mmCIF file of N, CA and C in Angstrom:
data_model
loop_
_atom_site.group_PDB
_atom_site.id
_atom_site.type_symbol
_atom_site.label_atom_id
_atom_site.label_comp_id
_atom_site.label_asym_id
_atom_site.label_seq_id
_atom_site.Cartn_x
_atom_site.Cartn_y
_atom_site.Cartn_z
ATOM 1 N N THR A 202 1.082 -1.196 -0.152
ATOM 2 C CA THR A 202 0.178 0.100 -0.473
ATOM 3 C C THR A 202 1.150 1.061 0.300
ATOM 4 N N PRO A 203 0.625 2.030 -1.435
ATOM 5 C CA PRO A 203 1.648 3.241 -1.072
ATOM 6 C C PRO A 203 1.308 4.427 0.500
ATOM 7 N N ARG A 204 2.456 4.787 0.638
ATOM 8 C CA ARG A 204 2.874 5.518 2.272
ATOM 9 C C ARG A 204 1.594 6.370 1.663
ATOM 10 N N GLU A 205 1.366 7.641 0.842
ATOM 11 C CA GLU A 205 0.306 8.340 0.741
ATOM 12 C C GLU A 205 -1.337 7.287 0.833
ATOM 13 N N LYS A 206 -1.213 6.596 0.415
ATOM 14 C CA LYS A 206 -3.173 6.259 0.968
ATOM 15 C C LYS A 206 -3.309 5.428 2.660
ATOM 16 N N VAL A 207 -2.227 4.928 3.713
ATOM 17 C CA VAL A 207 -2.094 4.966 4.636
ATOM 18 C C VAL A 207 -2.160 6.059 5.027
ATOM 19 N N LYS A 208 -1.404 6.753 4.964
ATOM 20 C CA LYS A 208 -1.432 8.279 5.794
ATOM 21 C C LYS A 208 -3.155 9.258 5.555
ATOM 22 N N LYS A 209 -4.193 9.011 4.255
ATOM 23 C CA LYS A 209 -4.571 9.896 4.439
ATOM 24 C C LYS A 209 -5.483 8.530 4.931
ATOM 25 N N CYS A 210 -6.206 7.799 4.635
ATOM 26 C CA CYS A 210 -6.709 6.662 6.041
ATOM 27 C C CYS A 210 -6.081 7.282 6.607
ATOM 28 N N LEU A 211 -5.278 6.845 8.445
ATOM 29 C CA LEU A 211 -4.722 7.326 8.641
ATOM 30 C C LEU A 211 -5.647 9.033 9.538
ATOM 31 N N GLU A 212 -6.179 10.097 8.619
ATOM 32 C CA GLU A 212 -6.735 11.449 8.475
ATOM 33 C C GLU A 212 -7.891 10.881 8.812
ATOM 34 N N ARG A 213 -8.046 10.237 7.626
ATOM 35 C CA ARG A 213 -9.937 10.141 7.485
ATOM 36 C C ARG A 213 -10.418 9.264 9.463
ATOM 37 N N ILE A 214 -9.794 8.734 9.677
ATOM 38 C CA ILE A 214 -10.181 8.005 10.962
ATOM 39 C C ILE A 214 -10.604 8.614 12.231
ATOM 40 N N ARG A 215 -8.691 9.190 11.969
ATOM 41 C CA ARG A 215 -8.422 10.133 13.089
ATOM 42 C C ARG A 215 -9.918 11.209 13.324
ATOM 43 N N GLN A 216 -9.560 11.975 12.202
ATOM 44 C CA GLN A 216 -10.494 13.078 11.750
ATOM 45 C C GLN A 216 -12.510 12.655 12.180
ATOM 46 N N TYR A 217 -12.725 11.694 12.161
ATOM 47 C CA TYR A 217 -13.839 10.887 12.489
ATOM 48 C C TYR A 217 -14.014 9.993 13.958
ATOM 49 N N LEU A 218 -12.787 10.393 14.387
ATOM 50 C CA LEU A 218 -13.076 9.886 15.285
ATOM 51 C C LEU A 218 -13.764 11.376 16.578
ATOM 52 N N GLU A 219 -12.649 11.907 15.666
ATOM 53 C CA GLU A 219 -12.641 13.452 17.241
ATOM 54 C C GLU A 219 -13.725 13.914 16.486
ATOM 55 N N ASN A 220 -14.541 13.596 15.856
ATOM 56 C CA ASN A 220 -15.698 14.788 15.497
ATOM 57 C C ASN A 220 -17.230 13.202 15.418
ATOM 58 N N HIS A 221 -16.673 12.549 16.884
ATOM 59 C CA HIS A 221 -17.833 11.572 16.307
ATOM 60 C C HIS A 221 -18.505 12.099 18.436
ATOM 61 N N PRO A 222 -19.401 11.950 18.444
ATOM 62 C CA PRO A 222 -20.352 12.409 19.789
ATOM 63 C C PRO A 222 -19.778 11.278 20.691
ATOM 64 N N GLU A 223 -19.936 10.326 20.428
ATOM 65 C CA GLU A 223 -19.307 9.513 21.597
ATOM 66 C C GLU A 223 -18.088 8.985 22.025
ATOM 67 N N VAL A 224 -17.673 9.916 21.421
ATOM 68 C CA VAL A 224 -15.985 9.203 21.551
ATOM 69 C C VAL A 224 -15.157 10.391 22.649
ATOM 70 N N SER A 225 -14.736 10.188 23.432
ATOM 71 C CA SER A 225 -13.728 10.782 24.094
ATOM 72 C C SER A 225 -12.984 11.476 23.779
ATOM 73 N N GLN A 226 -12.722 12.998 24.119
ATOM 74 C CA GLN A 226 -11.497 13.556 22.862
ATOM 75 C C GLN A 226 -10.822 13.595 23.861
ATOM 76 N N GLU A 227 -9.942 12.263 25.260
ATOM 77 C CA GLU A 227 -9.062 13.491 26.218
ATOM 78 C C GLU A 227 -8.175 12.834 26.135
ATOM 79 N N THR A 228 -8.212 11.095 25.284
ATOM 80 C CA THR A 228 -7.249 10.215 25.069
ATOM 81 C C THR A 228 -8.175 9.532 23.749
ATOM 82 N N LEU A 229 -7.195 10.032 22.878
ATOM 83 C CA LEU A 229 -7.710 9.342 20.873
ATOM 84 C C LEU A 229 -6.199 9.599 20.283
ATOM 85 N N PHE A 230 -5.463 8.517 19.977
ATOM 86 C CA PHE A 230 -4.540 7.957 19.309
ATOM 87 C C PHE A 230 -5.000 6.842 17.768
ATOM 88 N N VAL A 231 -4.262 7.778 16.985
ATOM 89 C CA VAL A 231 -4.605 6.722 15.148
ATOM 90 C C VAL A 231 -3.130 7.315 15.056
ATOM 91 N N HIS A 232 -2.110 5.951 15.174
ATOM 92 C CA HIS A 232 -0.918 5.911 14.599
ATOM 93 C C HIS A 232 -0.374 4.865 13.425
ATOM 94 N N PHE A 233 -0.090 4.926 12.656
ATOM 95 C CA PHE A 233 0.793 4.106 12.544
ATOM 96 C C PHE A 233 1.895 3.108 12.880
ATOM 97 N N ASP A 234 1.804 1.918 13.253
ATOM 98 C CA ASP A 234 2.406 1.616 14.624
ATOM 99 C C ASP A 234 3.662 0.731 13.853
ATOM 100 N N ARG A 235 3.827 -0.047 13.302
ATOM 101 C CA ARG A 235 4.784 -0.793 12.714
ATOM 102 C C ARG A 235 5.050 -1.509 11.779
ATOM 103 N N PHE A 236 5.896 -2.389 11.124
ATOM 104 C CA PHE A 236 5.357 -3.321 10.048
ATOM 105 C C PHE A 236 5.541 -5.194 10.871
ATOM 106 N N GLY A 237 4.569 -5.624 10.030
ATOM 107 C CA GLY A 237 3.881 -6.582 11.207
ATOM 108 C C GLY A 237 4.223 -7.364 9.758
ATOM 109 N N GLN A 238 4.323 -9.128 9.946
ATOM 110 C CA GLN A 238 4.456 -9.628 9.239
ATOM 111 C C GLN A 238 3.347 -9.940 8.182
ATOM 112 N N SER A 239 2.466 -9.687 7.940
ATOM 113 C CA SER A 239 1.806 -9.890 6.884
ATOM 114 C C SER A 239 0.816 -8.139 6.404
ATOM 115 N N GLY A 240 1.787 -7.297 7.276
ATOM 116 C CA GLY A 240 1.595 -5.760 6.537
ATOM 117 C C GLY A 240 1.605 -4.604 7.800
ATOM 118 N N LEU A 241 1.280 -3.357 7.118
ATOM 119 C CA LEU A 241 1.310 -2.677 8.211
ATOM 120 C C LEU A 241 0.576 -2.070 9.274
ATOM 121 N N GLU A 242 0.950 -2.145 10.184
ATOM 122 C CA GLU A 242 0.379 -2.384 11.585
ATOM 123 C C GLU A 242 -0.721 -1.267 12.100
ATOM 124 N N ILE A 243 -1.575 -0.709 11.978
ATOM 125 C CA ILE A 243 -1.875 0.758 12.364
ATOM 126 C C ILE A 243 -2.593 0.589 14.194
ATOM 127 N N LEU A 244 -2.473 1.430 14.461
ATOM 128 C CA LEU A 244 -2.684 1.696 16.498
ATOM 129 C C LEU A 244 -4.388 2.588 16.281
ATOM 130 N N ILE A 245 -5.201 2.076 16.946
ATOM 131 C CA ILE A 245 -5.895 3.181 17.023
ATOM 132 C C ILE A 245 -6.401 2.422 17.790
ATOM 133 N N TYR A 246 -5.731 3.402 19.054
ATOM 134 C CA TYR A 246 -6.461 3.935 20.954
ATOM 135 C C TYR A 246 -7.565 5.000 21.229
ATOM 136 N N PHE A 247 -8.610 4.040 22.086
ATOM 137 C CA PHE A 247 -10.014 4.774 21.584
ATOM 138 C C PHE A 247 -10.305 5.015 23.365
ATOM 139 N N PHE A 248 -11.655 6.145 24.184
ATOM 140 C CA PHE A 248 -12.710 5.560 24.636
ATOM 141 C C PHE A 248 -13.988 6.030 24.290
ATOM 142 N N THR A 249 -14.668 5.844 24.459
ATOM 143 C CA THR A 249 -16.204 6.570 24.159
ATOM 144 C C THR A 249 -16.489 6.860 25.325
ATOM 145 N N LYS A 250 -17.864 8.139 25.364
ATOM 146 C CA LYS A 250 -18.603 8.536 26.833
ATOM 147 C C LYS A 250 -19.202 8.221 27.619
ATOM 148 N N THR A 251 -19.464 6.504 26.819
ATOM 149 C CA THR A 251 -20.763 5.873 27.914
ATOM 150 C C THR A 251 -19.834 4.081 28.828
ATOM 151 N N THR A 252 -20.802 3.772 29.489
ATOM 152 C CA THR A 252 -19.950 2.681 30.101
ATOM 153 C C THR A 252 -20.855 1.518 30.267
ATOM 154 N N GLU A 253 -22.235 2.005 30.006
ATOM 155 C CA GLU A 253 -23.102 1.067 29.413
ATOM 156 C C GLU A 253 -22.624 -0.133 28.120
ATOM 157 N N TRP A 254 -22.400 -1.093 29.317
ATOM 158 C CA TRP A 254 -22.318 -2.540 27.776
ATOM 159 C C TRP A 254 -22.877 -2.588 26.958
ATOM 160 N N GLY A 255 -24.017 -1.927 26.499
ATOM 161 C CA GLY A 255 -25.132 -2.471 24.791
ATOM 162 C C GLY A 255 -24.474 -1.182 24.209
ATOM 163 N N LYS A 256 -24.272 0.270 25.130
ATOM 164 C CA LYS A 256 -24.341 1.630 23.813
ATOM 165 C C LYS A 256 -22.964 1.371 23.192
ATOM 166 N N TRP A 257 -22.044 1.072 24.104
ATOM 167 C CA TRP A 257 -20.459 0.488 24.058
ATOM 168 C C TRP A 257 -20.712 0.031 22.539
ATOM 169 N N LEU A 258 -21.306 -1.486 22.265
ATOM 170 C CA LEU A 258 -21.282 -2.233 21.524
ATOM 171 C C LEU A 258 -21.627 -1.318 20.724
ATOM 172 N N ALA A 259 -22.937 -0.951 20.405
ATOM 173 C CA ALA A 259 -23.251 -0.676 19.288
ATOM 174 C C ALA A 259 -21.973 1.064 18.801
ATOM 175 N N VAL A 260 -21.249 1.637 19.894
ATOM 176 C CA VAL A 260 -20.406 2.932 19.092
ATOM 177 C C VAL A 260 -19.550 2.188 18.652
ATOM 178 N N LYS A 261 -18.913 1.030 19.239
ATOM 179 C CA LYS A 261 -17.589 0.264 19.271
ATOM 180 C C LYS A 261 -17.561 -0.616 17.051
ATOM 181 N N GLU A 262 -19.155 -1.230 17.196
ATOM 182 C CA GLU A 262 -19.447 -1.788 16.003
ATOM 183 C C GLU A 262 -20.184 -0.463 14.634
ATOM 184 N N GLU A 263 -19.476 0.595 15.213
ATOM 185 C CA GLU A 263 -20.553 1.581 14.037
ATOM 186 C C GLU A 263 -18.935 1.876 13.571
ATOM 187 N N ILE A 264 -18.346 2.380 15.189
ATOM 188 C CA ILE A 264 -16.900 2.367 14.293
ATOM 189 C C ILE A 264 -15.832 2.266 13.563
ATOM 190 N N ASN A 265 -16.165 0.660 13.921
ATOM 191 C CA ASN A 265 -15.464 -1.020 12.995
ATOM 192 C C ASN A 265 -15.708 -0.923 11.385
ATOM 193 N N PHE A 266 -17.329 -0.209 11.371
ATOM 194 C CA PHE A 266 -17.520 0.015 10.128
ATOM 195 C C PHE A 266 -17.125 0.827 9.250
ATOM 196 N N LYS A 267 -17.280 1.935 10.300
ATOM 197 C CA LYS A 267 -16.303 3.179 9.228
ATOM 198 C C LYS A 267 -15.599 3.008 8.625
ATOM 199 N N ILE A 268 -14.784 2.774 9.637
ATOM 200 C CA ILE A 268 -13.257 2.005 9.426
ATOM 201 C C ILE A 268 -12.935 1.425 8.474
ATOM 202 N N MET A 269 -13.465 -0.332 8.367
ATOM 203 C CA MET A 269 -13.638 -0.819 6.482
ATOM 204 C C MET A 269 -14.232 -0.289 5.875
ATOM 205 N N GLU A 270 -15.227 1.323 6.211
ATOM 206 C CA GLU A 270 -15.569 2.133 4.445
ATOM 207 C C GLU A 270 -14.789 2.447 4.265
ATOM 208 N N ILE A 271 -13.854 3.596 5.537
ATOM 209 C CA ILE A 271 -13.113 4.236 5.254
ATOM 210 C C ILE A 271 -11.786 3.455 3.634
ATOM 211 N N PHE A 272 -11.016 2.296 4.720
ATOM 212 C CA PHE A 272 -10.015 1.715 4.033
ATOM 213 C C PHE A 272 -10.604 1.528 2.454
ATOM 214 N N GLU A 273 -11.825 1.154 2.392
ATOM 215 C CA GLU A 273 -12.764 0.542 0.842
ATOM 216 C C GLU A 273 -12.882 1.322 0.007
ATOM 217 N N GLU A 274 -12.843 2.997 0.789
ATOM 218 C CA GLU A 274 -12.595 3.655 -0.322
ATOM 219 C C GLU A 274 -11.607 4.830 -0.826
ATOM 220 N N GLU A 275 -10.356 3.969 0.586
ATOM 221 C CA GLU A 275 -9.605 4.473 -0.528
ATOM 222 C C GLU A 275 -8.226 3.646 -1.669
ATOM 223 N N GLN A 276 -9.248 2.491 -0.954
ATOM 224 C CA GLN A 276 -8.497 0.898 -1.776
ATOM 225 C C GLN A 276 -7.189 0.610 -0.962
ATOM 226 N N VAL A 277 -7.421 -0.115 0.105
ATOM 227 C CA VAL A 277 -7.060 -0.295 1.051
ATOM 228 C C VAL A 277 -7.349 -1.012 1.682
ATOM 229 N N GLU A 278 -6.518 -2.867 1.099
ATOM 230 C CA GLU A 278 -6.389 -3.943 1.799
ATOM 231 C C GLU A 278 -6.285 -4.103 2.924
ATOM 232 N N MET A 279 -7.163 -4.744 3.965
ATOM 233 C CA MET A 279 -6.873 -4.783 5.678
ATOM 234 C C MET A 279 -6.769 -6.889 5.657
ATOM 235 N N VAL A 280 -5.984 -6.987 6.007
ATOM 236 C CA VAL A 280 -5.799 -8.707 7.234
ATOM 237 C C VAL A 280 -5.839 -8.031 8.233
ATOM 238 N N ILE A 281 -6.694 -9.210 8.526
ATOM 239 C CA ILE A 281 -7.615 -9.855 9.776
ATOM 240 C C ILE A 281 -6.264 -10.810 10.980
ATOM 241 N N ASN A 282 -5.394 -10.457 11.854
ATOM 242 C CA ASN A 282 -4.967 -11.220 12.337
ATOM 243 C C ASN A 282 -5.889 -11.441 13.324
#
């Protein structure tokens, strides 16, 4: 994957999380972390504003689908380990 595509994905994910109403802005990290055996590894670390289990699962799922959408739109292939 070209460097610029990875950078674009990271920027879009970070921007999405920074503007998500259910994501706490106190601790939020989106970074290219390391070179893995199967590809590039990205660290996405954040907290939600809710501690209610069901709501937390729904927010997490929504965010995961959005991350998948960003990768698809940027034509970046994901490898799930």
